[in-house]
């Protein structure tokens, strides 16, 4: 009988333990989606010197304590000599809160395992600070999973624009409405409820003029307790929106994007963003740059096929979430209009990351196979 190498077995067990702890940290980080912007979502698990979990935490809101601080407070003295598992390299600067790297040192943590190196030059260097203090610091564990959960913030730091999710609903033959324009309801109540989850996780929800005129959308989050209402953004180049539009109520903040010369006298008190027009359209890059300046990190694109096509043509869609209903229409507008693709070789290829039943529907999540462009 072949004898197992006890050293190898121990190393495998330690690696499996590290992975379980980091996966839990990734789960904790997700609890901050929709409430930490413009900061990242971060999760932290602290184990004692024997490997027992003694503290957990996540970044709950911008300006509040970071994940490491919450976990260290829960662990207390049990953290001394233990390990901290963090989804993002501990910060190394003092902002509205102190540097987490120093907090870990002061708590007596012996080892820090982090998933993603901090790309923000103002906060990076935490691992170096830890090592200088004699703390073992290791990076890269479950990096892909942690990056996916923190995609909005990472996109904002790396590309200087919000992370964009295009959400759409369609029949199996790709129609977003019937030939007479009716579209309520293509998808099931389960799918529509899930859209409110997407809104709650976003900083802002965006629609274009066509959707404004056709649907008079409300865009606020409903049915999710404690949700932070996203900024409702509507592109209306000529400011033709009536003052009675549902998007102008006080259920959530609203930003109206108009052309530089648009007459907005009938919309007193409305928050406006004036941008130049090129051939009657607002450039996607200009819009995203200005929204980034306003602190928008996660943008949910709920506009119709024309707006979606413009964003895809500008290589400004980072994730696609499609709700497919088991129905056929045969005619009517497609879910996506012209996106600048004239040949099959130019097709935007996607990697499907998830396919989940939503009542009778299917929710498919996919990301582009090529990296999005910087703006």
Tab-separated table of C-alpha atoms in Angstrom:
chain	number	residue	atom	x	y	z
A	1	UNK	CA	0.000	0.000	0.000
A	2	UNK	CA	1.349	3.406	-1.021
A	3	UNK	CA	1.926	5.717	1.908
A	4	UNK	CA	0.861	9.343	1.628
A	5	UNK	CA	3.446	12.046	2.075
A	6	UNK	CA	2.367	13.795	5.303
A	7	UNK	CA	4.037	17.039	4.245
A	8	UNK	CA	2.181	17.097	0.911
A	9	UNK	CA	-1.091	16.185	2.604
A	10	UNK	CA	-0.657	18.989	5.118
A	11	UNK	CA	0.126	21.497	2.363
A	12	UNK	CA	-2.993	20.465	0.444
A	13	UNK	CA	-5.110	20.818	3.555
A	14	UNK	CA	-3.687	24.277	4.241
A	15	UNK	CA	-4.361	25.352	0.651
A	16	UNK	CA	-7.927	24.081	0.871
A	17	UNK	CA	-8.407	25.967	4.147
A	18	UNK	CA	-7.062	29.179	2.597
A	19	UNK	CA	-9.410	28.810	-0.360
A	20	UNK	CA	-12.471	28.258	1.836
A	21	UNK	CA	-11.670	31.321	3.916
A	22	UNK	CA	-11.105	33.508	0.853
A	23	UNK	CA	-14.279	32.265	-0.807
A	24	UNK	CA	-16.155	33.286	2.325
A	25	UNK	CA	-14.493	36.711	2.124
A	26	UNK	CA	-15.711	37.057	-1.483
A	27	UNK	CA	-19.245	36.210	-0.322
A	28	UNK	CA	-19.027	38.827	2.415
A	29	UNK	CA	-17.781	41.484	-0.013
A	30	UNK	CA	-20.914	41.051	-2.150
A	31	UNK	CA	-23.037	42.290	0.744
A	32	UNK	CA	-21.699	45.782	0.117
A	33	UNK	CA	-22.867	45.982	-3.509
A	34	UNK	CA	-24.859	49.152	-4.044
A	35	UNK	CA	-23.814	50.880	-0.811
A	36	UNK	CA	-20.037	51.460	-0.911
A	37	UNK	CA	-19.579	53.570	-4.050
A	38	UNK	CA	-17.284	55.239	-4.938
A	39	UNK	CA	-15.286	52.821	-2.777
A	40	UNK	CA	-14.716	49.133	-3.567
A	41	UNK	CA	-16.596	46.229	-2.067
A	42	UNK	CA	-14.277	44.269	0.235
A	43	UNK	CA	-14.696	41.233	2.467
A	44	UNK	CA	-12.413	39.964	5.233
A	45	UNK	CA	-12.167	36.775	7.296
A	46	UNK	CA	-9.822	36.492	10.288
A	47	UNK	CA	-8.696	33.154	11.693
A	48	UNK	CA	-6.750	32.582	14.889
A	49	UNK	CA	-3.363	30.874	15.093
A	50	UNK	CA	-5.102	27.466	15.007
A	51	UNK	CA	-7.050	28.307	11.828
A	52	UNK	CA	-10.451	28.838	13.457
A	53	UNK	CA	-12.563	31.680	12.110
A	54	UNK	CA	-12.795	34.350	14.823
A	55	UNK	CA	-13.907	37.420	12.872
A	56	UNK	CA	-15.710	38.425	9.696
A	57	UNK	CA	-16.498	41.763	8.120
A	58	UNK	CA	-17.200	43.663	4.944
A	59	UNK	CA	-17.106	47.274	3.813
A	60	UNK	CA	-20.694	48.281	4.491
A	61	UNK	CA	-20.842	51.889	3.307
A	62	UNK	CA	-18.617	54.619	1.928
A	63	UNK	CA	-16.976	56.548	4.748
A	64	UNK	CA	-17.518	53.725	7.220
A	65	UNK	CA	-14.981	51.248	8.614
A	66	UNK	CA	-13.307	48.977	6.088
A	67	UNK	CA	-13.782	45.224	6.018
A	68	UNK	CA	-10.559	44.533	7.916
A	69	UNK	CA	-11.574	46.802	10.783
A	70	UNK	CA	-14.956	45.114	11.181
A	71	UNK	CA	-13.331	41.664	11.160
A	72	UNK	CA	-10.587	42.665	13.610
A	73	UNK	CA	-13.137	44.152	16.001
A	74	UNK	CA	-15.094	40.899	15.922
A	75	UNK	CA	-11.925	38.847	16.491
A	76	UNK	CA	-10.488	40.913	19.333
A	77	UNK	CA	-7.373	39.437	20.948
A	78	UNK	CA	-7.945	36.158	19.088
A	79	UNK	CA	-6.571	37.836	15.962
A	80	UNK	CA	-3.048	37.956	17.434
A	81	UNK	CA	-0.857	35.464	15.590
A	82	UNK	CA	-3.657	34.683	13.143
A	83	UNK	CA	-4.357	35.147	9.437
A	84	UNK	CA	-6.488	37.720	7.646
A	85	UNK	CA	-8.051	36.825	4.287
A	86	UNK	CA	-9.001	39.961	2.329
A	87	UNK	CA	-10.471	40.278	-1.172
A	88	UNK	CA	-8.456	43.441	-1.906
A	89	UNK	CA	-4.915	44.337	-0.837
A	90	UNK	CA	-5.235	46.229	2.470
A	91	UNK	CA	-5.126	49.973	1.891
A	92	UNK	CA	-2.065	51.973	2.795
A	93	UNK	CA	-3.443	55.504	3.060
A	94	UNK	CA	-5.490	57.644	5.395
A	95	UNK	CA	-8.732	58.972	3.961
A	96	UNK	CA	-12.027	59.084	5.803
A	97	UNK	CA	-10.687	56.006	7.616
A	98	UNK	CA	-7.176	54.952	8.632
A	99	UNK	CA	-4.863	52.585	6.731
A	100	UNK	CA	-5.960	48.970	7.074
A	101	UNK	CA	-2.412	47.665	6.662
A	102	UNK	CA	-1.424	49.430	9.883
A	103	UNK	CA	-4.562	48.184	11.657
A	104	UNK	CA	-3.615	44.605	10.805
A	105	UNK	CA	-0.084	45.142	12.116
A	106	UNK	CA	-1.342	46.646	15.369
A	107	UNK	CA	-3.777	43.746	15.847
A	108	UNK	CA	-0.855	41.297	15.758
A	109	UNK	CA	-1.887	39.517	12.559
A	110	UNK	CA	0.946	37.221	11.457
A	111	UNK	CA	-0.176	36.540	7.875
A	112	UNK	CA	-2.332	38.331	5.320
A	113	UNK	CA	-3.695	36.642	2.196
A	114	UNK	CA	-5.335	38.961	-0.338
A	115	UNK	CA	-6.987	38.210	-3.674
A	116	UNK	CA	-6.448	41.366	-5.780
A	117	UNK	CA	-3.607	43.879	-5.696
A	118	UNK	CA	-4.884	47.421	-5.237
A	119	UNK	CA	-4.515	49.275	-8.584
A	120	UNK	CA	-5.235	52.654	-6.996
A	121	UNK	CA	-1.873	54.455	-6.654
A	122	UNK	CA	-3.248	56.518	-3.752
A	123	UNK	CA	-3.977	53.439	-1.645
A	124	UNK	CA	-1.619	50.712	-2.892
A	125	UNK	CA	1.478	49.521	-1.067
A	126	UNK	CA	-0.305	47.820	1.782
A	127	UNK	CA	1.448	44.502	1.156
A	128	UNK	CA	4.858	46.196	1.287
A	129	UNK	CA	3.940	47.896	4.564
A	130	UNK	CA	2.870	44.568	6.042
A	131	UNK	CA	6.076	42.823	4.978
A	132	UNK	CA	8.183	45.669	6.376
A	133	UNK	CA	6.474	45.068	9.715
A	134	UNK	CA	7.283	41.360	9.625
A	135	UNK	CA	3.848	40.191	8.470
A	136	UNK	CA	3.686	37.543	5.738
A	137	UNK	CA	1.678	38.937	2.810
A	138	UNK	CA	0.551	36.760	-0.112
A	139	UNK	CA	-1.567	37.844	-3.085
A	140	UNK	CA	-3.550	36.282	-5.923
A	141	UNK	CA	-5.739	33.695	-4.161
A	142	UNK	CA	-9.126	33.474	-5.981
A	143	UNK	CA	-8.209	36.612	-7.884
A	144	UNK	CA	-10.695	36.041	-10.726
A	145	UNK	CA	-13.635	35.550	-8.364
A	146	UNK	CA	-12.738	38.616	-6.304
A	147	UNK	CA	-12.226	40.769	-9.413
A	148	UNK	CA	-15.624	39.728	-10.777
A	149	UNK	CA	-17.297	40.799	-7.548
A	150	UNK	CA	-15.471	44.135	-7.556
A	151	UNK	CA	-15.721	44.780	-11.293
A	152	UNK	CA	-17.325	48.223	-11.029
A	153	UNK	CA	-14.649	49.761	-8.836
A	154	UNK	CA	-11.779	48.089	-10.674
A	155	UNK	CA	-13.117	49.327	-14.019
A	156	UNK	CA	-13.366	52.867	-12.682
A	157	UNK	CA	-9.755	52.830	-11.476
A	158	UNK	CA	-8.284	51.100	-14.525
A	159	UNK	CA	-10.317	52.762	-17.306
A	160	UNK	CA	-11.460	56.023	-15.762
A	161	UNK	CA	-15.138	55.373	-16.483
A	162	UNK	CA	-18.067	53.509	-14.904
A	163	UNK	CA	-18.521	49.777	-15.332
A	164	UNK	CA	-21.491	49.307	-17.675
A	165	UNK	CA	-24.017	46.476	-17.505
A	166	UNK	CA	-26.495	46.279	-20.379
A	167	UNK	CA	-29.718	44.650	-19.274
A	168	UNK	CA	-32.405	43.668	-21.745
A	169	UNK	CA	-35.483	41.458	-21.993
A	170	UNK	CA	-36.440	39.609	-25.155
A	171	UNK	CA	-38.287	36.676	-26.625
A	172	UNK	CA	-36.372	33.665	-27.871
A	173	UNK	CA	-36.378	35.178	-31.352
A	174	UNK	CA	-34.749	38.343	-30.014
A	175	UNK	CA	-37.751	40.703	-30.033
A	176	UNK	CA	-38.042	43.393	-27.376
A	177	UNK	CA	-41.630	44.284	-28.281
A	178	UNK	CA	-44.443	43.199	-30.564
A	179	UNK	CA	-45.119	44.701	-33.994
A	180	UNK	CA	-47.583	47.209	-32.459
A	181	UNK	CA	-44.950	48.325	-29.944
A	182	UNK	CA	-46.478	46.603	-26.907
A	183	UNK	CA	-43.931	45.053	-24.561
A	184	UNK	CA	-45.620	44.563	-21.174
A	185	UNK	CA	-44.856	42.000	-20.161
A	186	UNK	CA	-42.377	39.959	-22.184
A	187	UNK	CA	-40.766	38.396	-19.128
A	188	UNK	CA	-42.102	36.902	-15.915
A	189	UNK	CA	-42.614	38.513	-12.484
A	190	UNK	CA	-39.524	36.628	-11.307
A	191	UNK	CA	-37.360	38.261	-13.984
A	192	UNK	CA	-38.791	41.700	-13.304
A	193	UNK	CA	-38.079	41.304	-9.583
A	194	UNK	CA	-34.494	40.336	-10.401
A	195	UNK	CA	-34.065	43.559	-12.379
A	196	UNK	CA	-34.734	45.471	-9.165
A	197	UNK	CA	-31.816	43.580	-7.618
A	198	UNK	CA	-29.606	44.802	-10.482
A	199	UNK	CA	-30.815	48.354	-9.913
A	200	UNK	CA	-30.106	48.116	-6.185
A	201	UNK	CA	-26.526	47.027	-6.921
A	202	UNK	CA	-25.937	49.920	-9.362
A	203	UNK	CA	-25.025	53.536	-8.672
A	204	UNK	CA	-27.094	54.741	-11.615
A	205	UNK	CA	-29.669	53.507	-14.133
A	206	UNK	CA	-29.655	54.969	-17.651
A	207	UNK	CA	-32.312	55.182	-20.384
A	208	UNK	CA	-32.521	57.092	-23.638
A	209	UNK	CA	-35.118	59.333	-25.217
A	210	UNK	CA	-36.913	56.522	-27.021
A	211	UNK	CA	-37.574	54.633	-23.807
A	212	UNK	CA	-38.634	57.879	-22.092
A	213	UNK	CA	-41.246	58.609	-24.739
A	214	UNK	CA	-42.510	55.053	-25.150
A	215	UNK	CA	-42.533	53.666	-21.614
A	216	UNK	CA	-42.416	56.664	-19.236
A	217	UNK	CA	-40.214	54.536	-16.934
A	218	UNK	CA	-39.910	55.036	-13.186
A	219	UNK	CA	-36.533	53.276	-12.701
A	220	UNK	CA	-36.589	53.314	-8.885
A	221	UNK	CA	-35.894	50.158	-6.864
A	222	UNK	CA	-38.949	48.407	-5.482
A	223	UNK	CA	-39.345	45.337	-3.299
A	224	UNK	CA	-35.848	45.348	-1.751
A	225	UNK	CA	-35.692	46.415	1.879
A	226	UNK	CA	-32.938	48.877	2.740
A	227	UNK	CA	-31.866	49.407	-0.864
A	228	UNK	CA	-30.043	52.607	-1.746
A	229	UNK	CA	-31.913	54.181	-4.628
A	230	UNK	CA	-29.684	54.586	-7.704
A	231	UNK	CA	-29.386	57.819	-9.624
A	232	UNK	CA	-31.938	57.765	-12.454
A	233	UNK	CA	-30.373	59.148	-15.646
A	234	UNK	CA	-32.240	59.953	-18.841
A	235	UNK	CA	-30.726	61.145	-22.103
A	236	UNK	CA	-33.114	63.697	-23.611
A	237	UNK	CA	-31.078	65.822	-26.008
A	238	UNK	CA	-33.865	68.346	-26.754
A	239	UNK	CA	-35.272	68.346	-23.199
A	240	UNK	CA	-38.656	67.255	-24.526
A	241	UNK	CA	-39.490	65.432	-21.298
A	242	UNK	CA	-42.768	66.658	-19.776
A	243	UNK	CA	-42.653	67.899	-16.184
A	244	UNK	CA	-45.148	65.136	-15.319
A	245	UNK	CA	-42.755	62.297	-16.259
A	246	UNK	CA	-42.565	59.561	-13.631
A	247	UNK	CA	-38.777	59.751	-13.535
A	248	UNK	CA	-39.049	63.262	-12.067
A	249	UNK	CA	-40.797	62.237	-8.855
A	250	UNK	CA	-39.005	62.184	-5.498
A	251	UNK	CA	-38.670	58.388	-5.181
A	252	UNK	CA	-35.005	58.606	-6.232
A	253	UNK	CA	-32.577	61.262	-7.509
A	254	UNK	CA	-32.717	62.062	-11.222
A	255	UNK	CA	-30.225	63.493	-13.719
A	256	UNK	CA	-31.373	64.667	-17.131
A	257	UNK	CA	-28.708	64.678	-19.861
A	258	UNK	CA	-29.461	67.297	-22.519
A	259	UNK	CA	-27.770	69.084	-25.389
A	260	UNK	CA	-25.836	72.253	-24.649
A	261	UNK	CA	-28.525	74.502	-26.189
A	262	UNK	CA	-31.626	72.619	-24.999
A	263	UNK	CA	-34.463	74.745	-23.598
A	264	UNK	CA	-35.107	73.475	-20.076
A	265	UNK	CA	-37.259	76.327	-18.805
A	266	UNK	CA	-40.194	73.964	-18.236
A	267	UNK	CA	-38.068	71.774	-15.938
A	268	UNK	CA	-37.181	74.019	-12.983
A	269	UNK	CA	-35.213	72.329	-10.226
A	270	UNK	CA	-34.224	69.317	-12.352
A	271	UNK	CA	-30.552	68.313	-12.131
A	272	UNK	CA	-29.139	68.789	-15.621
A	273	UNK	CA	-25.992	67.657	-17.387
A	274	UNK	CA	-25.414	69.595	-20.597
A	275	UNK	CA	-23.178	67.963	-23.195
A	276	UNK	CA	-22.274	68.836	-26.794
A	277	UNK	CA	-24.023	67.045	-29.634
A	278	UNK	CA	-22.364	65.450	-32.651
A	279	UNK	CA	-24.835	64.688	-35.455
A	280	UNK	CA	-27.595	65.079	-32.904
A	281	UNK	CA	-26.125	62.546	-30.497
A	282	UNK	CA	-24.188	62.692	-27.246
A	283	UNK	CA	-20.865	60.868	-27.385
A	284	UNK	CA	-20.805	57.826	-25.117
A	285	UNK	CA	-17.250	58.561	-23.988
A	286	UNK	CA	-18.195	62.129	-22.993
A	287	UNK	CA	-21.172	60.915	-20.991
A	288	UNK	CA	-19.230	58.194	-19.190
A	289	UNK	CA	-16.417	60.580	-18.338
A	290	UNK	CA	-18.795	63.084	-16.755
A	291	UNK	CA	-20.655	60.376	-14.851
A	292	UNK	CA	-17.351	59.074	-13.506
A	293	UNK	CA	-16.564	62.573	-12.254
A	294	UNK	CA	-19.876	62.481	-10.378
A	295	UNK	CA	-18.866	59.275	-8.594
A	296	UNK	CA	-20.816	56.789	-10.691
A	297	UNK	CA	-18.930	53.501	-10.654
A	298	UNK	CA	-21.630	50.955	-11.614
A	299	UNK	CA	-23.986	51.962	-14.421
A	300	UNK	CA	-26.998	49.858	-15.425
A	301	UNK	CA	-28.017	50.473	-19.031
A	302	UNK	CA	-31.769	49.899	-19.344
A	303	UNK	CA	-32.336	51.887	-22.506
A	304	UNK	CA	-33.743	50.538	-25.722
A	305	UNK	CA	-31.995	48.985	-28.722
A	306	UNK	CA	-30.622	52.259	-30.120
A	307	UNK	CA	-28.874	53.304	-26.919
A	308	UNK	CA	-27.534	49.782	-26.419
A	309	UNK	CA	-26.164	49.792	-29.956
A	310	UNK	CA	-24.370	53.096	-29.354
A	311	UNK	CA	-22.712	51.785	-26.190
A	312	UNK	CA	-21.653	48.549	-27.869
A	313	UNK	CA	-20.255	50.422	-30.866
A	314	UNK	CA	-18.215	52.513	-28.411
A	315	UNK	CA	-16.883	49.321	-26.757
A	316	UNK	CA	-18.407	50.541	-23.508
A	317	UNK	CA	-20.363	47.483	-22.356
A	318	UNK	CA	-18.616	45.366	-19.732
A	319	UNK	CA	-21.402	42.907	-18.944
A	320	UNK	CA	-24.617	41.776	-20.634
A	321	UNK	CA	-27.573	40.443	-18.651
A	322	UNK	CA	-30.331	39.093	-20.890
A	323	UNK	CA	-33.709	37.852	-19.689
A	324	UNK	CA	-35.045	35.475	-22.335
A	325	UNK	CA	-38.732	34.611	-22.299
A	326	UNK	CA	-39.990	31.323	-23.841
A	327	UNK	CA	-42.094	33.178	-26.415
A	328	UNK	CA	-41.922	33.988	-30.124
A	329	UNK	CA	-43.177	37.133	-31.855
A	330	UNK	CA	-41.779	36.913	-35.370
A	331	UNK	CA	-41.993	40.681	-35.845
A	332	UNK	CA	-41.331	43.820	-33.856
A	333	UNK	CA	-38.188	45.679	-32.804
A	334	UNK	CA	-35.061	43.683	-32.039
A	335	UNK	CA	-33.415	43.901	-28.625
A	336	UNK	CA	-30.331	45.474	-30.229
A	337	UNK	CA	-30.117	48.065	-33.001
A	338	UNK	CA	-27.128	49.034	-35.145
A	339	UNK	CA	-23.907	48.538	-33.176
A	340	UNK	CA	-21.534	49.265	-36.049
A	341	UNK	CA	-21.183	45.617	-37.047
A	342	UNK	CA	-21.273	45.066	-40.819
A	343	UNK	CA	-19.539	41.695	-41.102
A	344	UNK	CA	-19.725	38.514	-39.059
A	345	UNK	CA	-16.025	38.869	-38.321
A	346	UNK	CA	-16.836	42.052	-36.379
A	347	UNK	CA	-19.370	40.370	-34.094
A	348	UNK	CA	-18.904	41.128	-30.422
A	349	UNK	CA	-18.100	37.733	-28.953
A	350	UNK	CA	-19.117	36.997	-25.383
A	351	UNK	CA	-18.238	34.466	-22.726
A	352	UNK	CA	-21.297	33.206	-20.864
A	353	UNK	CA	-20.565	33.292	-17.147
A	354	UNK	CA	-23.973	32.253	-15.862
A	355	UNK	CA	-27.302	30.824	-17.045
A	356	UNK	CA	-30.008	30.776	-14.377
A	357	UNK	CA	-33.742	30.006	-14.609
A	358	UNK	CA	-35.987	32.905	-13.558
A	359	UNK	CA	-39.437	31.415	-13.261
A	360	UNK	CA	-40.238	30.359	-16.846
A	361	UNK	CA	-37.472	32.597	-18.230
A	362	UNK	CA	-33.719	32.196	-18.520
A	363	UNK	CA	-31.276	34.850	-17.296
A	364	UNK	CA	-27.986	34.758	-19.193
A	365	UNK	CA	-24.984	36.757	-18.015
A	366	UNK	CA	-22.045	37.241	-20.361
A	367	UNK	CA	-18.924	39.380	-20.674
A	368	UNK	CA	-16.973	40.458	-23.781
A	369	UNK	CA	-14.088	38.164	-24.688
A	370	UNK	CA	-11.876	41.176	-25.366
A	371	UNK	CA	-10.992	43.889	-22.893
A	372	UNK	CA	-13.124	47.068	-23.106
A	373	UNK	CA	-11.539	50.284	-24.343
A	374	UNK	CA	-10.233	53.036	-22.108
A	375	UNK	CA	-11.979	56.406	-22.351
